[in-house]
Amino acid sequence: METSRTQVVIIGAGPAGLLLGQFLLKQGIDHVVLELRSADYVLGRVRAGVLEEPTVRALRDAGVSERMERESLTMRGFDLMWNDKHVHIDFGLVNKVATVYGQTKVTRDLMEARLAGGGVTHYEVNNAQPHDFDTANPWVSYEKDGRQFRVDCDFIAGCDGHHGITRQSVPSEQIRTFSYAFPFGWLAILADVPPISEEVAWINHTDGFLMCSLRSKTRSRYYFQVPEGEDIKNWNAGRFWAEYKRRLPPSLAGKLVTGPALEMSLTPLRSSVSTPMRFGRMFLAGDAAHIVPPTGAKGLNMAIADARRLFEGLKQFYAGGRDATLLDSYSDDSLGRVWKAVRFSWWMTNLSHKLSDNPFNREMQIAELEYISQSVAAQTTIAENFCGLD
Ligand code: APR
């Protein structure tokens, strides 16, 4: 086995791992990133696209915002629609904006900065495994190109997503996971067609939710609700557009521009939170610790917030001093924010989706949407949560 030593081993090169790596690189804290997949595979995953202000600040502070400043769009609000009605949620109510910039681009910016800064990333590693994280001498083993490696370190950062190994390595009596699966998913299309509107719309339709979203002025991302167990093989772009148009309010249907699919995917809608987020010298960050349904656009923002918080703790630790407490409070501090984002995502999902065949549920949703449309207080609450709680 080939051995080496570093200060921090980051497992996973998604947004959480790459941002943590970028901060550590800038700070001169020695570390290595281990990623199961190839760089191209990681870059090819199409995911979220709405950034909260704290996320934008984190990317600026990490020195990876140049392209984002140039190419992103500013989102000043969104529409909630039902029947032939709508309410505009104006972010001006909380003096904030959101930023439209795809996760793929965030990932690419972080990868490029890492390469330029000389950060070490090992892609296509197998069997990464954290060891002895309940001691002062943790280490990680992995395989690459048929060779075995061992890296000794001070800390392990579990940034390996929902199916990763770090959370699964924690003894079951030390971790508690709270999960909820909605009995439906989202079918999504990404297409190079101009968006119906530069404002994102969440639409509650009797046959299920749909959403108009965008990645740029020429690239649209549209979704609609499908029942649990739907098979993506049953769908092609033509069938997607037909069903999407059928559910769109007439005011929008006429503006829909269709085109070939760059990507189509099916996403289950689930919430899951694992507590705590620290196990001795191993920390979980991002999807490794929590996932949310995409309805509130929170997943990426939560991953970035965790990575930043973990970096602040590590920076403080390596700076020395007896008051280095941020690592100790990492789990509690992160979970405080996480649960609120999980709640908002769950609430947005319940408000906008077909929950069952019982018409009572929809009447409750309509009553709530009517209330929101008449209450600036309710609109302010939504804007505050959507733009991100600091
Ligand atoms: N060893 C090494 N790497 C692994 C392993 C493993 N055993 N298991 C998973 N990984 C890698 C995955 O291939 C992936 O690249 O960890 C990375 C985790 O990245 P993400 O899943 O993107 O998670 P995170 O960085 O927390 O970002 C969360 O992604 O799922 C979306 O909505 C979510 O936008 C949010 C963001």
Tab-separated table of C-alpha atoms and ligand atoms in Angstrom:
chain	number	residue	atom	x	y	z
A	1	MET	CA	0.000	0.000	0.000
A	2	GLU	CA	1.354	3.459	-0.925
A	3	THR	CA	1.109	5.894	1.990
A	4	SER	CA	1.052	9.672	2.294
A	5	ARG	CA	-0.052	12.340	4.748
A	6	THR	CA	-2.144	15.492	4.409
A	7	GLN	CA	-4.162	17.724	6.716
A	8	VAL	CA	-7.655	17.175	5.299
A	9	VAL	CA	-9.009	14.427	3.028
A	10	ILE	CA	-12.146	15.472	1.160
A	11	ILE	CA	-14.205	12.577	-0.186
A	12	GLY	CA	-16.385	13.723	-3.105
A	13	ALA	CA	-15.845	16.405	-5.768
A	14	GLY	CA	-19.368	17.820	-6.026
A	15	PRO	CA	-20.020	21.467	-5.132
A	16	ALA	CA	-19.479	20.860	-1.386
A	17	GLY	CA	-16.133	19.078	-1.780
A	18	LEU	CA	-14.831	21.389	-4.483
A	19	LEU	CA	-15.759	24.569	-2.629
A	20	LEU	CA	-14.206	23.318	0.599
A	21	GLY	CA	-11.110	22.397	-1.427
A	22	GLN	CA	-10.985	25.842	-3.003
A	23	PHE	CA	-11.143	27.601	0.371
A	24	LEU	CA	-8.463	25.283	1.792
A	25	LEU	CA	-6.280	25.871	-1.270
A	26	LYS	CA	-6.501	29.646	-0.813
A	27	GLN	CA	-5.748	29.280	2.892
A	28	GLY	CA	-2.736	27.030	2.293
A	29	ILE	CA	-4.207	24.099	4.208
A	30	ASP	CA	-2.871	20.873	2.740
A	31	HIS	CA	-5.584	18.553	1.458
A	32	VAL	CA	-6.576	16.109	-1.241
A	33	VAL	CA	-9.922	15.446	-2.969
A	34	LEU	CA	-10.946	11.858	-3.824
A	35	GLU	CA	-13.748	11.394	-6.355
A	36	LEU	CA	-15.386	8.162	-7.479
A	37	ARG	CA	-16.303	9.386	-10.960
A	38	SER	CA	-14.399	11.043	-13.790
A	39	ALA	CA	-14.258	14.844	-14.052
A	40	ASP	CA	-16.349	14.672	-17.234
A	41	TYR	CA	-19.029	12.626	-15.517
A	42	VAL	CA	-19.221	15.104	-12.622
A	43	LEU	CA	-19.482	18.004	-15.084
A	44	GLY	CA	-22.159	16.247	-17.105
A	45	ARG	CA	-24.660	16.042	-14.230
A	46	VAL	CA	-27.431	18.595	-14.710
A	47	ARG	CA	-28.822	19.783	-11.418
A	48	ALA	CA	-29.850	22.930	-9.577
A	49	GLY	CA	-29.552	26.480	-10.847
A	50	VAL	CA	-30.707	29.091	-8.311
A	51	LEU	CA	-28.155	30.610	-5.937
A	52	GLU	CA	-28.986	32.389	-2.698
A	53	GLU	CA	-27.060	35.534	-1.730
A	54	PRO	CA	-24.899	33.685	0.875
A	55	THR	CA	-23.975	31.206	-1.880
A	56	VAL	CA	-22.973	33.992	-4.251
A	57	ARG	CA	-20.910	35.561	-1.450
A	58	ALA	CA	-19.190	32.233	-0.762
A	59	LEU	CA	-18.269	31.815	-4.438
A	60	ARG	CA	-16.949	35.391	-4.538
A	61	ASP	CA	-14.913	34.885	-1.378
A	62	ALA	CA	-13.525	31.657	-2.819
A	63	GLY	CA	-12.351	33.616	-5.882
A	64	VAL	CA	-14.469	31.683	-8.389
A	65	SER	CA	-17.119	34.238	-9.313
A	66	GLU	CA	-15.689	35.825	-12.465
A	67	ARG	CA	-17.830	33.912	-14.952
A	68	MET	CA	-20.845	33.976	-12.654
A	69	GLU	CA	-20.744	37.798	-12.517
A	70	ARG	CA	-20.704	37.846	-16.308
A	71	GLU	CA	-23.172	35.140	-17.255
A	72	SER	CA	-25.666	34.826	-14.416
A	73	LEU	CA	-29.145	36.285	-14.440
A	74	THR	CA	-30.706	38.137	-11.520
A	75	MET	CA	-33.981	36.711	-10.233
A	76	ARG	CA	-36.116	39.335	-8.497
A	77	GLY	CA	-39.096	37.171	-7.718
A	78	PHE	CA	-41.242	34.324	-8.985
A	79	ASP	CA	-44.854	33.492	-9.704
A	80	LEU	CA	-47.076	31.004	-7.934
A	81	MET	CA	-49.905	30.035	-10.301
A	82	TRP	CA	-53.107	28.036	-9.920
A	83	ASN	CA	-56.244	27.814	-12.064
A	84	ASP	CA	-56.187	31.089	-13.985
A	85	LYS	CA	-54.712	33.059	-11.090
A	86	HIS	CA	-51.250	33.972	-9.910
A	87	VAL	CA	-49.395	35.798	-7.180
A	88	HIS	CA	-45.997	37.358	-7.687
A	89	ILE	CA	-43.527	36.793	-4.858
A	90	ASP	CA	-41.331	39.897	-4.954
A	91	PHE	CA	-37.879	39.479	-3.387
A	92	GLY	CA	-37.857	43.255	-2.947
A	93	LEU	CA	-40.011	42.581	0.125
A	94	VAL	CA	-36.849	41.361	1.839
A	95	ASN	CA	-34.441	43.583	-0.131
A	96	LYS	CA	-32.795	40.575	-1.734
A	97	VAL	CA	-32.343	38.873	-5.084
A	98	ALA	CA	-31.493	35.349	-6.163
A	99	THR	CA	-29.042	34.446	-8.924
A	100	VAL	CA	-29.706	32.058	-11.798
A	101	TYR	CA	-26.490	30.154	-12.582
A	102	GLY	CA	-26.384	26.400	-13.149
A	103	GLN	CA	-24.697	23.978	-10.780
A	104	THR	CA	-22.798	22.598	-13.772
A	105	LYS	CA	-21.178	25.994	-14.243
A	106	VAL	CA	-20.443	26.359	-10.524
A	107	THR	CA	-18.741	22.963	-10.663
A	108	ARG	CA	-16.741	23.881	-13.765
A	109	ASP	CA	-15.591	27.192	-12.231
A	110	LEU	CA	-14.441	25.364	-9.091
A	111	MET	CA	-12.664	22.649	-11.084
A	112	GLU	CA	-10.838	25.202	-13.233
A	113	ALA	CA	-9.754	27.239	-10.202
A	114	ARG	CA	-8.537	24.058	-8.517
A	115	LEU	CA	-6.493	23.093	-11.525
A	116	ALA	CA	-5.023	26.587	-11.815
A	117	GLY	CA	-4.197	26.666	-8.092
A	118	GLY	CA	-2.454	23.280	-8.163
A	119	GLY	CA	-5.023	21.497	-5.959
A	120	VAL	CA	-4.739	17.711	-5.988
A	121	THR	CA	-7.860	15.796	-7.066
A	122	HIS	CA	-7.856	12.077	-7.725
A	123	TYR	CA	-10.742	11.138	-9.992
A	124	GLU	CA	-12.015	7.609	-10.590
A	125	VAL	CA	-10.912	6.275	-7.234
A	126	ASN	CA	-12.564	3.098	-5.959
A	127	ASN	CA	-13.413	1.896	-2.482
A	128	ALA	CA	-12.582	5.137	-0.669
A	129	GLN	CA	-13.057	4.277	2.973
A	130	PRO	CA	-12.685	6.458	6.090
A	131	HIS	CA	-10.949	4.824	9.078
A	132	ASP	CA	-10.366	5.632	12.759
A	133	PHE	CA	-12.235	8.934	12.603
A	134	ASP	CA	-13.143	8.473	16.265
A	135	THR	CA	-9.432	8.816	17.099
A	136	ALA	CA	-6.884	11.622	16.703
A	137	ASN	CA	-5.338	9.761	13.753
A	138	PRO	CA	-7.921	9.213	11.035
A	139	TRP	CA	-6.966	7.889	7.614
A	140	VAL	CA	-8.572	7.095	4.304
A	141	SER	CA	-7.865	4.115	2.065
A	142	TYR	CA	-8.695	3.949	-1.631
A	143	GLU	CA	-7.791	2.208	-4.853
A	144	LYS	CA	-6.818	3.769	-8.146
A	145	ASP	CA	-5.609	2.100	-11.334
A	146	GLY	CA	-5.379	-1.193	-9.462
A	147	ARG	CA	-3.074	0.268	-6.763
A	148	GLN	CA	-3.885	0.630	-3.056
A	149	PHE	CA	-3.373	3.935	-1.222
A	150	ARG	CA	-3.508	5.125	2.370
A	151	VAL	CA	-3.667	8.822	3.311
A	152	ASP	CA	-3.235	9.765	6.943
A	153	CYS	CA	-4.807	13.072	7.923
A	154	ASP	CA	-6.112	15.322	10.696
A	155	PHE	CA	-9.690	15.465	9.406
A	156	ILE	CA	-11.984	13.777	6.886
A	157	ALA	CA	-14.662	15.783	5.066
A	158	GLY	CA	-17.531	13.605	3.860
A	159	CYS	CA	-18.737	15.504	0.783
A	160	ASP	CA	-19.734	12.378	-1.121
A	161	GLY	CA	-23.424	12.977	-1.650
A	162	HIS	CA	-26.489	11.030	-0.608
A	163	HIS	CA	-25.170	7.619	-1.718
A	164	GLY	CA	-21.644	8.194	-0.436
A	165	ILE	CA	-19.572	6.051	1.861
A	166	THR	CA	-18.832	8.452	4.713
A	167	ARG	CA	-22.325	8.555	6.243
A	168	GLN	CA	-22.630	4.797	5.779
A	169	SER	CA	-19.356	4.277	7.674
A	170	VAL	CA	-20.777	5.723	10.891
A	171	PRO	CA	-21.887	3.049	13.396
A	172	SER	CA	-25.699	2.994	13.342
A	173	GLU	CA	-26.018	3.804	17.050
A	174	GLN	CA	-24.149	7.093	16.523
A	175	ILE	CA	-26.336	8.518	13.755
A	176	ARG	CA	-30.040	9.172	13.330
A	177	THR	CA	-31.647	9.725	9.943
A	178	PHE	CA	-35.040	11.369	9.460
A	179	SER	CA	-36.523	10.712	6.000
A	180	TYR	CA	-39.681	11.352	4.063
A	181	ALA	CA	-40.395	10.306	0.463
A	182	PHE	CA	-43.161	12.032	-1.484
A	183	PRO	CA	-45.137	9.545	-3.616
A	184	PHE	CA	-44.174	11.338	-6.831
A	185	GLY	CA	-41.208	12.680	-8.768
A	186	TRP	CA	-40.245	15.311	-11.335
A	187	LEU	CA	-39.674	14.671	-14.998
A	188	ALA	CA	-37.282	17.337	-16.298
A	189	ILE	CA	-36.095	18.550	-19.657
A	190	LEU	CA	-33.166	20.831	-20.465
A	191	ALA	CA	-33.387	22.460	-23.895
A	192	ASP	CA	-31.749	25.282	-25.801
A	193	VAL	CA	-34.965	27.229	-26.279
A	194	PRO	CA	-35.728	30.714	-24.939
A	195	PRO	CA	-37.548	30.493	-21.597
A	196	ILE	CA	-41.290	31.204	-21.487
A	197	SER	CA	-40.451	33.976	-19.054
A	198	GLU	CA	-37.363	35.289	-17.301
A	199	GLU	CA	-39.329	34.847	-14.078
A	200	VAL	CA	-39.551	31.318	-12.709
A	201	ALA	CA	-43.102	30.009	-12.211
A	202	TRP	CA	-44.401	27.272	-9.871
A	203	ILE	CA	-47.759	26.036	-11.146
A	204	ASN	CA	-50.319	24.022	-9.211
A	205	HIS	CA	-52.384	22.111	-11.804
A	206	THR	CA	-55.188	19.651	-11.025
A	207	ASP	CA	-53.150	16.906	-12.711
A	208	GLY	CA	-49.951	17.797	-10.875
A	209	PHE	CA	-47.261	20.420	-10.434
A	210	LEU	CA	-45.242	21.994	-13.203
A	211	MET	CA	-42.461	24.506	-13.185
A	212	CYS	CA	-40.993	26.902	-15.734
A	213	SER	CA	-37.378	27.597	-15.002
A	214	LEU	CA	-34.287	28.717	-16.878
A	215	ARG	CA	-30.536	28.534	-16.937
A	216	SER	CA	-29.908	31.489	-19.267
A	217	LYS	CA	-31.719	33.622	-21.841
A	218	THR	CA	-31.382	30.797	-24.351
A	219	ARG	CA	-31.580	27.695	-22.164
A	220	SER	CA	-34.738	26.491	-20.413
A	221	ARG	CA	-35.301	23.935	-17.678
A	222	TYR	CA	-38.867	22.667	-17.338
A	223	TYR	CA	-40.331	20.093	-14.978
A	224	PHE	CA	-43.619	18.437	-14.195
A	225	GLN	CA	-44.864	16.026	-11.583
A	226	VAL	CA	-45.142	12.343	-12.434
A	227	PRO	CA	-46.385	9.511	-10.214
A	228	GLU	CA	-43.997	7.377	-8.200
A	229	GLY	CA	-42.621	4.485	-10.242
A	230	GLU	CA	-42.750	6.343	-13.585
A	231	ASP	CA	-40.169	5.011	-16.044
A	232	ILE	CA	-38.158	7.592	-17.998
A	233	LYS	CA	-37.946	5.117	-20.875
A	234	ASN	CA	-41.623	5.885	-21.526
A	235	TRP	CA	-40.793	9.501	-22.295
A	236	ASN	CA	-39.187	11.345	-25.173
A	237	ALA	CA	-39.007	15.076	-25.847
A	238	GLY	CA	-42.175	15.043	-27.989
A	239	ARG	CA	-44.278	13.409	-25.304
A	240	PHE	CA	-42.756	15.702	-22.659
A	241	TRP	CA	-43.655	18.881	-24.559
A	242	ALA	CA	-47.208	17.690	-25.272
A	243	GLU	CA	-47.939	16.976	-21.612
A	244	TYR	CA	-46.169	20.126	-20.463
A	245	LYS	CA	-48.150	22.316	-22.817
A	246	ARG	CA	-51.410	20.630	-21.795
A	247	ARG	CA	-50.803	21.594	-18.154
A	248	LEU	CA	-49.574	25.151	-18.824
A	249	PRO	CA	-52.013	28.026	-18.187
A	250	PRO	CA	-53.264	29.387	-21.575
A	251	SER	CA	-51.412	32.671	-20.957
A	252	LEU	CA	-48.095	30.785	-20.996
A	253	ALA	CA	-48.872	27.903	-23.366
A	254	GLY	CA	-48.839	30.237	-26.367
A	255	LYS	CA	-45.299	31.378	-25.510
A	256	LEU	CA	-43.801	27.898	-25.167
A	257	VAL	CA	-40.934	27.238	-27.570
A	258	THR	CA	-40.047	23.554	-27.854
A	259	GLY	CA	-36.888	21.895	-29.132
A	260	PRO	CA	-34.659	18.840	-28.850
A	261	ALA	CA	-33.790	17.666	-25.332
A	262	LEU	CA	-30.203	18.263	-24.205
A	263	GLU	CA	-31.077	16.131	-21.202
A	264	MET	CA	-34.110	14.501	-19.646
A	265	SER	CA	-34.164	13.116	-16.120
A	266	LEU	CA	-36.472	11.797	-13.457
A	267	THR	CA	-35.933	12.997	-9.885
A	268	PRO	CA	-37.591	11.427	-6.853
A	269	LEU	CA	-38.827	13.959	-4.285
A	270	ARG	CA	-37.357	13.094	-0.904
A	271	SER	CA	-36.271	14.772	2.291
A	272	SER	CA	-33.643	13.257	4.530
A	273	VAL	CA	-31.578	14.687	7.383
A	274	SER	CA	-28.889	12.776	9.257
A	275	THR	CA	-27.764	14.003	12.645
A	276	PRO	CA	-25.241	14.837	13.897
A	277	MET	CA	-22.987	16.042	11.086
A	278	ARG	CA	-19.757	15.430	12.999
A	279	PHE	CA	-18.305	12.104	14.124
A	280	GLY	CA	-15.025	12.690	15.910
A	281	ARG	CA	-12.663	13.851	13.172
A	282	MET	CA	-15.054	13.242	10.295
A	283	PHE	CA	-17.570	15.872	9.158
A	284	LEU	CA	-20.452	15.435	6.728
A	285	ALA	CA	-21.333	18.286	4.371
A	286	GLY	CA	-23.996	18.769	1.675
A	287	ASP	CA	-26.024	15.888	0.289
A	288	ALA	CA	-23.970	13.448	2.376
A	289	ALA	CA	-25.882	14.758	5.389
A	290	HIS	CA	-29.193	15.979	3.965
A	291	ILE	CA	-31.289	16.050	0.827
A	292	VAL	CA	-34.414	18.021	-0.030
A	293	PRO	CA	-36.961	17.893	-2.831
A	294	PRO	CA	-35.809	20.407	-5.464
A	295	THR	CA	-38.991	22.503	-5.079
A	296	GLY	CA	-37.367	25.201	-2.945
A	297	ALA	CA	-34.037	25.258	-4.871
A	298	LYS	CA	-32.186	24.630	-1.616
A	299	GLY	CA	-29.930	21.574	-2.180
A	300	LEU	CA	-26.969	23.328	-3.753
A	301	ASN	CA	-27.247	26.286	-1.383
A	302	MET	CA	-27.213	23.992	1.641
A	303	ALA	CA	-24.127	22.187	0.334
A	304	ILE	CA	-22.302	25.486	-0.186
A	305	ALA	CA	-23.319	26.762	3.277
A	306	ASP	CA	-21.997	23.584	4.940
A	307	ALA	CA	-18.722	23.709	3.014
A	308	ARG	CA	-18.164	27.308	4.030
A	309	ARG	CA	-18.956	26.652	7.666
A	310	LEU	CA	-16.651	23.638	7.732
A	311	PHE	CA	-13.887	25.689	6.163
A	312	GLU	CA	-14.301	28.425	8.794
A	313	GLY	CA	-13.922	25.764	11.481
A	314	LEU	CA	-10.819	24.244	9.903
A	315	LYS	CA	-9.265	27.658	9.323
A	316	GLN	CA	-9.799	28.542	12.965
A	317	PHE	CA	-8.377	25.189	14.096
A	318	TYR	CA	-5.198	25.556	12.043
A	319	ALA	CA	-4.772	29.163	13.123
A	320	GLY	CA	-4.351	27.773	16.628
A	321	GLY	CA	-5.497	29.578	19.738
A	322	ARG	CA	-7.478	28.216	22.601
A	323	ASP	CA	-10.843	29.555	21.494
A	324	ALA	CA	-11.107	27.369	18.399
A	325	THR	CA	-14.709	26.264	18.895
A	326	LEU	CA	-16.204	26.486	15.404
A	327	LEU	CA	-15.496	22.842	14.593
A	328	ASP	CA	-17.193	21.852	17.832
A	329	SER	CA	-20.338	23.772	16.940
A	330	TYR	CA	-20.260	22.846	13.201
A	331	SER	CA	-22.941	20.196	13.483
A	332	ASP	CA	-25.405	22.182	15.603
A	333	ASP	CA	-24.835	25.405	13.658
A	334	SER	CA	-25.328	23.664	10.298
A	335	LEU	CA	-28.365	21.685	11.375
A	336	GLY	CA	-30.115	24.831	12.592
A	337	ARG	CA	-30.043	26.159	9.045
A	338	VAL	CA	-30.616	22.755	7.432
A	339	TRP	CA	-33.892	22.002	9.209
A	340	LYS	CA	-35.344	25.366	8.215
A	341	ALA	CA	-34.451	24.775	4.563
A	342	VAL	CA	-35.871	21.252	4.749
A	343	ARG	CA	-39.081	22.636	6.193
A	344	PHE	CA	-39.394	25.262	3.451
A	345	SER	CA	-38.753	22.708	0.686
A	346	TRP	CA	-41.334	20.341	2.199
A	347	TRP	CA	-43.869	23.172	2.544
A	348	MET	CA	-43.374	24.394	-1.041
A	349	THR	CA	-43.819	20.820	-2.245
A	350	ASN	CA	-47.034	20.372	-0.275
A	351	LEU	CA	-48.401	23.671	-1.548
A	352	SER	CA	-47.795	23.058	-5.213
A	353	HIS	CA	-48.129	19.319	-5.961
A	354	LYS	CA	-51.040	16.965	-6.413
A	355	LEU	CA	-50.792	15.163	-3.085
A	356	SER	CA	-53.508	12.567	-3.589
A	357	ASP	CA	-56.802	11.971	-5.391
A	358	ASN	CA	-58.679	13.438	-2.419
A	359	PRO	CA	-60.024	16.817	-3.669
A	360	PHE	CA	-59.940	18.149	-0.097
A	361	ASN	CA	-56.159	18.477	-0.380
A	362	ARG	CA	-56.411	20.694	-3.426
A	363	GLU	CA	-59.074	22.880	-1.803
A	364	MET	CA	-56.655	23.433	1.093
A	365	GLN	CA	-53.913	24.398	-1.367
A	366	ILE	CA	-56.227	26.810	-3.197
A	367	ALA	CA	-57.261	28.407	0.094
A	368	GLU	CA	-53.605	28.837	1.029
A	369	LEU	CA	-52.658	30.255	-2.378
A	370	GLU	CA	-55.601	32.696	-2.195
A	371	TYR	CA	-54.442	33.729	1.264
A	372	ILE	CA	-50.871	34.241	0.054
A	373	SER	CA	-52.104	36.387	-2.817
A	374	GLN	CA	-53.908	38.669	-0.344
A	375	SER	CA	-51.242	38.783	2.379
A	376	VAL	CA	-48.014	40.743	2.064
A	377	ALA	CA	-46.919	39.064	5.306
A	378	ALA	CA	-47.263	35.620	3.716
A	379	GLN	CA	-45.449	36.766	0.558
A	380	THR	CA	-42.651	38.205	2.695
A	381	THR	CA	-42.242	34.910	4.533
A	382	ILE	CA	-41.896	33.048	1.236
A	383	ALA	CA	-39.431	35.592	-0.180
A	384	GLU	CA	-37.378	35.471	3.014
A	385	ASN	CA	-37.130	31.693	2.953
A	386	PHE	CA	-36.526	31.430	-0.783
A	387	CYS	CA	-33.708	33.982	-0.782
A	388	GLY	CA	-32.018	32.115	2.056
A	389	LEU	CA	-31.817	32.540	5.790
A	390	ASP	CA	-28.396	33.838	6.806
B	1	APR	N1	-15.940	7.951	-3.078
B	1	APR	C1	-15.607	9.128	-3.670
B	1	APR	N2	-16.527	9.981	-4.178
B	1	APR	C2	-17.810	9.643	-4.055
B	1	APR	C3	-18.224	8.449	-3.423
B	1	APR	C4	-17.225	7.594	-2.910
B	1	APR	N3	-17.537	6.444	-2.312
B	1	APR	N4	-19.576	8.408	-3.455
B	1	APR	C5	-19.979	9.506	-4.081
B	1	APR	N5	-18.936	10.260	-4.462
B	1	APR	C6	-18.945	11.537	-5.194
B	1	APR	C7	-20.019	11.621	-6.247
B	1	APR	O1	-19.603	11.004	-7.469
B	1	APR	C8	-20.189	13.118	-6.390
B	1	APR	O2	-19.343	13.673	-7.382
B	1	APR	O3	-19.262	12.588	-4.294
B	1	APR	C9	-19.795	13.683	-5.031
B	1	APR	C10	-20.974	14.258	-4.275
B	1	APR	O4	-21.448	15.374	-4.985
B	1	APR	P1	-22.984	15.841	-4.964
B	1	APR	O5	-23.866	14.652	-5.015
B	1	APR	O6	-23.129	16.893	-5.987
B	1	APR	O7	-23.179	16.435	-3.483
B	1	APR	P2	-22.801	17.860	-2.863
B	1	APR	O8	-21.424	18.273	-3.234
B	1	APR	O9	-23.187	17.764	-1.435
B	1	APR	O10	-23.750	18.886	-3.600
B	1	APR	C11	-25.138	18.896	-3.401
B	1	APR	O11	-25.955	18.345	-5.540
B	1	APR	O12	-27.598	16.709	-5.530
B	1	APR	C12	-27.336	18.027	-5.718
B	1	APR	O13	-29.304	19.193	-5.141
B	1	APR	C13	-28.057	18.808	-4.710
B	1	APR	O14	-27.391	20.752	-5.654
B	1	APR	C14	-27.134	19.916	-4.561
B	1	APR	C15	-25.784	19.393	-4.645
